[in-house]
CSV table of C-alpha atoms in Angstrom, one decimal:
chain,number,residue,atom,x,y,z
A,1,GLU,CA,18.1,-139.3,27.0
A,2,ALA,CA,14.9,-136.8,28.1
A,3,GLY,CA,15.7,-133.6,28.7
A,4,VAL,CA,14.7,-131.2,31.9
A,5,ALA,CA,11.1,-130.8,31.8
A,6,GLN,CA,9.1,-127.8,32.7
A,7,SER,CA,5.7,-126.8,33.4
A,8,PRO,CA,3.4,-125.0,32.8
A,9,ARG,CA,5.8,-123.0,30.0
A,10,TYR,CA,3.6,-119.6,30.5
A,11,LYS,CA,1.3,-118.4,33.3
A,12,ILE,CA,-0.2,-115.1,33.4
A,13,ILE,CA,-2.0,-114.2,36.8
A,14,GLU,CA,-2.9,-111.0,39.0
A,15,LYS,CA,-0.7,-109.7,41.3
A,16,ARG,CA,-1.2,-111.2,45.2
A,17,GLN,CA,-2.1,-114.2,43.3
A,18,SER,CA,-0.4,-117.5,43.9
A,19,VAL,CA,1.3,-119.6,41.1
A,20,ALA,CA,3.6,-123.2,41.1
A,21,PHE,CA,5.8,-124.2,38.7
A,22,TRP,CA,6.7,-127.7,38.1
A,23,CYS,CA,10.3,-129.4,36.9
A,24,ASN,CA,11.3,-132.7,35.9
A,25,PRO,CA,15.3,-133.1,35.8
A,26,ILE,CA,17.5,-135.2,33.3
A,27,SER,CA,17.1,-138.9,35.6
A,28,GLY,CA,20.2,-140.0,37.8
A,29,HIS,CA,21.3,-135.9,38.4
A,30,ALA,CA,21.7,-135.3,41.6
A,31,THR,CA,21.4,-131.6,41.5
A,32,LEU,CA,18.9,-129.2,40.7
A,33,TYR,CA,18.5,-125.5,40.3
A,34,TRP,CA,15.9,-122.7,39.7
A,35,TYR,CA,16.9,-119.5,38.1
A,36,GLN,CA,14.9,-116.3,37.8
A,37,GLN,CA,15.8,-114.5,34.2
A,38,ILE,CA,14.3,-111.0,34.4
A,39,LEU,CA,14.1,-109.8,30.9
A,40,GLY,CA,17.4,-108.3,29.4
A,41,GLN,CA,19.5,-110.2,32.1
A,42,GLY,CA,21.1,-113.2,33.0
A,43,PRO,CA,19.9,-116.1,35.0
A,44,LYS,CA,19.9,-115.4,38.5
A,45,LEU,CA,20.1,-118.2,41.0
A,46,LEU,CA,17.2,-118.7,43.0
A,47,ILE,CA,17.6,-121.7,45.5
A,48,GLN,CA,19.9,-125.4,44.3
A,49,PHE,CA,19.1,-128.7,45.8
A,50,GLN,CA,21.4,-131.6,46.3
A,51,ASN,CA,19.2,-134.7,46.3
A,52,ASN,CA,16.7,-133.3,48.6
A,53,GLY,CA,18.3,-131.1,50.6
A,54,VAL,CA,18.9,-127.3,50.4
A,55,VAL,CA,22.6,-126.8,49.3
A,56,ASP,CA,21.9,-122.5,48.4
A,57,ASP,CA,18.4,-120.6,48.7
A,58,SER,CA,20.6,-117.5,49.3
A,59,GLN,CA,18.9,-115.5,46.6
A,60,LEU,CA,15.3,-116.8,47.2
A,61,PRO,CA,13.0,-114.2,48.7
A,62,LYS,CA,11.6,-116.2,51.3
A,63,ASP,CA,9.0,-114.1,52.4
A,64,ARG,CA,7.0,-114.8,49.0
A,65,PHE,CA,8.4,-117.9,47.2
A,66,SER,CA,9.5,-121.3,48.4
A,67,ALA,CA,10.4,-124.7,46.7
A,68,GLU,CA,10.4,-128.0,47.4
A,69,ARG,CA,11.9,-131.0,46.0
A,70,LEU,CA,10.0,-134.9,46.5
A,71,LYS,CA,12.1,-137.7,46.7
A,72,GLY,CA,15.5,-135.6,44.9
A,73,VAL,CA,13.4,-136.1,41.8
A,74,ASP,CA,10.5,-133.4,40.6
A,75,SER,CA,10.4,-130.2,42.2
A,76,THR,CA,8.4,-127.5,42.7
A,77,LEU,CA,8.9,-123.6,42.8
A,78,LYS,CA,5.8,-121.6,44.4
A,79,ILE,CA,5.3,-118.2,44.6
A,80,GLN,CA,2.1,-116.7,47.0
A,81,PRO,CA,1.4,-113.6,46.9
A,82,ALA,CA,2.9,-112.9,43.5
A,83,LYS,CA,4.6,-109.4,42.9
A,84,LEU,CA,4.6,-107.4,39.6
A,85,GLU,CA,8.4,-107.6,39.7
A,86,ASP,CA,8.3,-111.0,40.0
A,87,SER,CA,7.7,-111.2,36.1
A,88,ALA,CA,10.2,-112.9,34.4
A,89,VAL,CA,11.3,-116.7,33.1
A,90,TYR,CA,11.7,-119.3,35.9
A,91,LEU,CA,13.9,-121.5,34.7
A,92,CYS,CA,15.5,-125.3,35.7
A,93,ALA,CA,18.4,-126.8,35.8
A,94,SER,CA,20.2,-129.9,36.6
A,95,SER,CA,23.1,-131.3,36.6
A,96,PRO,CA,25.4,-134.8,37.8
A,97,GLY,CA,27.0,-133.0,40.2
A,98,GLY,CA,27.5,-130.1,41.7
A,99,PRO,CA,29.4,-126.7,40.8
A,100,PRO,CA,30.9,-125.0,39.4
A,101,ALA,CA,32.4,-127.5,37.1
A,102,ASP,CA,30.0,-129.4,36.5
A,103,THR,CA,27.5,-129.3,33.1
A,104,GLN,CA,24.2,-127.2,34.0
A,105,TYR,CA,21.1,-129.1,31.5
A,106,PHE,CA,18.5,-126.3,31.1
A,107,GLY,CA,14.5,-126.3,30.9
A,108,PRO,CA,12.9,-124.6,28.5
A,109,GLY,CA,11.4,-121.9,31.4
A,110,THR,CA,8.5,-121.5,32.5
A,111,ARG,CA,7.4,-117.4,31.3
A,112,LEU,CA,5.5,-115.4,34.1
A,113,THR,CA,3.5,-113.1,33.6
A,114,VAL,CA,2.2,-110.6,36.9
A,115,LEU,CA,-0.5,-108.0,36.0
B,1,ALA,CA,32.2,-111.1,45.1
B,2,GLN,CA,32.4,-112.8,42.4
B,3,SER,CA,31.2,-111.1,39.0
B,4,VAL,CA,31.1,-111.7,35.3
B,5,THR,CA,30.8,-109.0,32.7
B,6,GLN,CA,30.0,-108.8,28.8
B,7,LEU,CA,30.5,-105.6,27.2
B,8,ASP,CA,28.5,-105.7,24.8
B,9,SER,CA,24.6,-106.2,24.8
B,10,GLN,CA,24.2,-106.6,21.2
B,11,VAL,CA,26.6,-108.0,18.2
B,12,PRO,CA,25.2,-107.2,14.8
B,13,VAL,CA,27.3,-108.8,11.9
B,14,PHE,CA,26.7,-110.2,8.5
B,15,GLU,CA,26.6,-114.5,7.6
B,16,GLU,CA,30.3,-115.2,7.1
B,17,ALA,CA,32.0,-113.0,8.5
B,18,PRO,CA,33.7,-113.7,11.9
B,19,VAL,CA,32.4,-112.5,15.3
B,20,GLU,CA,33.4,-111.9,19.1
B,21,LEU,CA,31.8,-111.8,22.1
B,22,ARG,CA,33.6,-110.5,24.7
B,23,CYS,CA,33.6,-111.6,28.5
B,24,ASN,CA,35.4,-110.7,31.0
B,25,TYR,CA,35.0,-111.5,35.1
B,26,SER,CA,36.1,-111.3,38.4
B,27,SER,CA,37.9,-113.9,40.7
B,28,SER,CA,40.9,-114.1,42.7
B,29,VAL,CA,40.8,-117.7,42.8
B,30,SER,CA,40.8,-120.5,40.5
B,31,VAL,CA,37.4,-120.1,38.5
B,32,TYR,CA,35.7,-122.0,36.1
B,33,LEU,CA,34.4,-120.6,32.8
B,34,PHE,CA,31.1,-121.5,30.7
B,35,TRP,CA,29.5,-119.8,27.4
B,36,TYR,CA,25.7,-120.8,27.1
B,37,VAL,CA,23.3,-119.7,24.2
B,38,GLN,CA,19.7,-119.3,24.5
B,39,TYR,CA,17.9,-119.6,21.5
B,40,PRO,CA,14.2,-117.5,21.6
B,41,ASN,CA,12.0,-119.8,23.7
B,42,GLN,CA,14.2,-122.0,24.5
B,43,GLY,CA,16.7,-123.1,27.6
B,44,LEU,CA,20.0,-122.4,27.9
B,45,GLN,CA,22.7,-125.0,26.4
B,46,LEU,CA,26.7,-125.4,26.7
B,47,LEU,CA,28.7,-124.4,23.7
B,48,LEU,CA,32.0,-125.0,26.0
B,49,LYS,CA,33.5,-124.7,29.1
B,50,TYR,CA,37.4,-124.2,30.7
B,51,LEU,CA,38.1,-126.1,33.4
B,52,SER,CA,42.1,-126.3,33.3
B,53,GLY,CA,44.6,-127.1,31.0
B,54,SER,CA,44.9,-125.8,27.5
B,55,THR,CA,43.7,-122.1,26.8
B,56,LEU,CA,42.0,-122.8,23.8
B,57,VAL,CA,38.3,-124.9,24.7
B,58,LYS,CA,36.5,-125.9,21.2
B,59,GLY,CA,33.1,-126.2,21.6
B,60,ILE,CA,29.8,-126.8,19.1
B,61,ASN,CA,28.8,-125.4,16.4
B,62,GLY,CA,32.5,-124.2,15.3
B,63,PHE,CA,32.8,-122.0,18.1
B,64,GLU,CA,35.9,-121.5,20.1
B,65,ALA,CA,37.0,-119.2,23.6
B,66,GLU,CA,40.7,-118.6,25.0
B,67,PHE,CA,40.9,-118.2,29.0
B,68,ASN,CA,43.3,-115.2,29.1
B,69,LYS,CA,44.5,-115.6,33.0
B,70,SER,CA,46.7,-112.3,32.9
B,71,GLN,CA,42.9,-109.9,31.0
B,72,THR,CA,40.6,-112.4,33.1
B,73,SER,CA,39.2,-112.5,30.3
B,74,PHE,CA,37.1,-115.8,27.8
B,75,HIS,CA,35.7,-114.2,24.8
B,76,LEU,CA,34.0,-116.7,22.4
B,77,ARG,CA,35.0,-116.1,18.9
B,78,LYS,CA,33.7,-118.2,15.6
B,79,PRO,CA,35.7,-117.5,12.1
B,80,SER,CA,32.7,-117.2,9.9
B,81,VAL,CA,28.8,-117.3,11.6
B,82,HIS,CA,25.6,-118.5,10.1
B,83,ILE,CA,21.6,-117.0,10.5
B,84,SER,CA,21.3,-119.7,12.9
B,85,ASP,CA,23.8,-118.6,15.5
B,86,THR,CA,21.4,-115.9,16.1
B,87,ALA,CA,20.5,-116.4,19.6
B,88,GLU,CA,21.4,-114.7,23.1
B,89,TYR,CA,24.9,-115.8,24.3
B,90,PHE,CA,25.7,-116.0,28.0
B,91,CYS,CA,29.3,-116.3,30.0
B,92,ALA,CA,29.2,-117.4,33.1
B,93,ALA,CA,31.5,-118.5,36.0
B,94,GLY,CA,32.0,-120.7,39.0
B,95,SER,CA,34.7,-121.2,41.6
B,96,TYR,CA,34.8,-123.6,44.4
B,97,ASN,CA,34.6,-120.8,47.1
B,98,THR,CA,31.0,-119.8,45.9
B,99,ASP,CA,29.8,-123.1,44.8
B,100,LYS,CA,27.7,-121.2,42.1
B,101,LEU,CA,27.6,-120.2,38.6
B,102,ILE,CA,27.1,-116.2,38.2
B,103,PHE,CA,26.0,-115.2,34.9
B,104,GLY,CA,26.5,-112.2,32.8
B,105,THR,CA,23.8,-110.1,31.4
B,106,GLY,CA,24.2,-111.9,27.9
B,107,THR,CA,25.3,-110.6,24.2
B,108,ARG,CA,22.5,-110.6,21.7
B,109,LEU,CA,24.3,-111.7,18.5
B,110,GLN,CA,21.9,-110.8,15.4
B,111,VAL,CA,23.7,-112.3,12.2
B,112,PHE,CA,22.1,-110.3,8.9
B,113,PRO,CA,22.1,-112.3,5.7
């Protein structure tokens, strides 16, 4: 069974530029999550999708971050414009059902550096 | 609000020694608890989880954890560590009233030969 795929693995941009990350979850998983992991901290949930609907985006900075999940499968996370404090690893995860009891399967992450 | 505290940011240990990574949570309702491991440049991988039932949970790679409701703890243990156990370990908690996982800040386990 293929795992969660993410691309790119690394991205370096200058502040005020835009960037997009892509995630392909495990086939058949209904729930998809985007986390932000700042160096030295645990992952923080940005947004959670159930199929193609948003369940929780309470911690997504909506003035600059946006996310969509087309046809309930792949998802993209965009930052526009980026700030220095957005430097982090962005993790995508998926689960067959929803939290809190379901195991989440994580992709390798995208490491974003904002200069 | 629910929170997860990992008391040690780093734990150095020699190979074949036992190790305990500490985790405390705060929640006023039924809680589900997880331990994830993150190897360098990789995503998180589930080690074990507690949903209900037996308070001693066994996971992969010889790890186990014990749920202690009175002390609100879920400490991770391994009787004999290997060099390959060097990684970042995250404790996480979820409950139906929050419908999301809250992660601790992580504990870096460094195993020396």
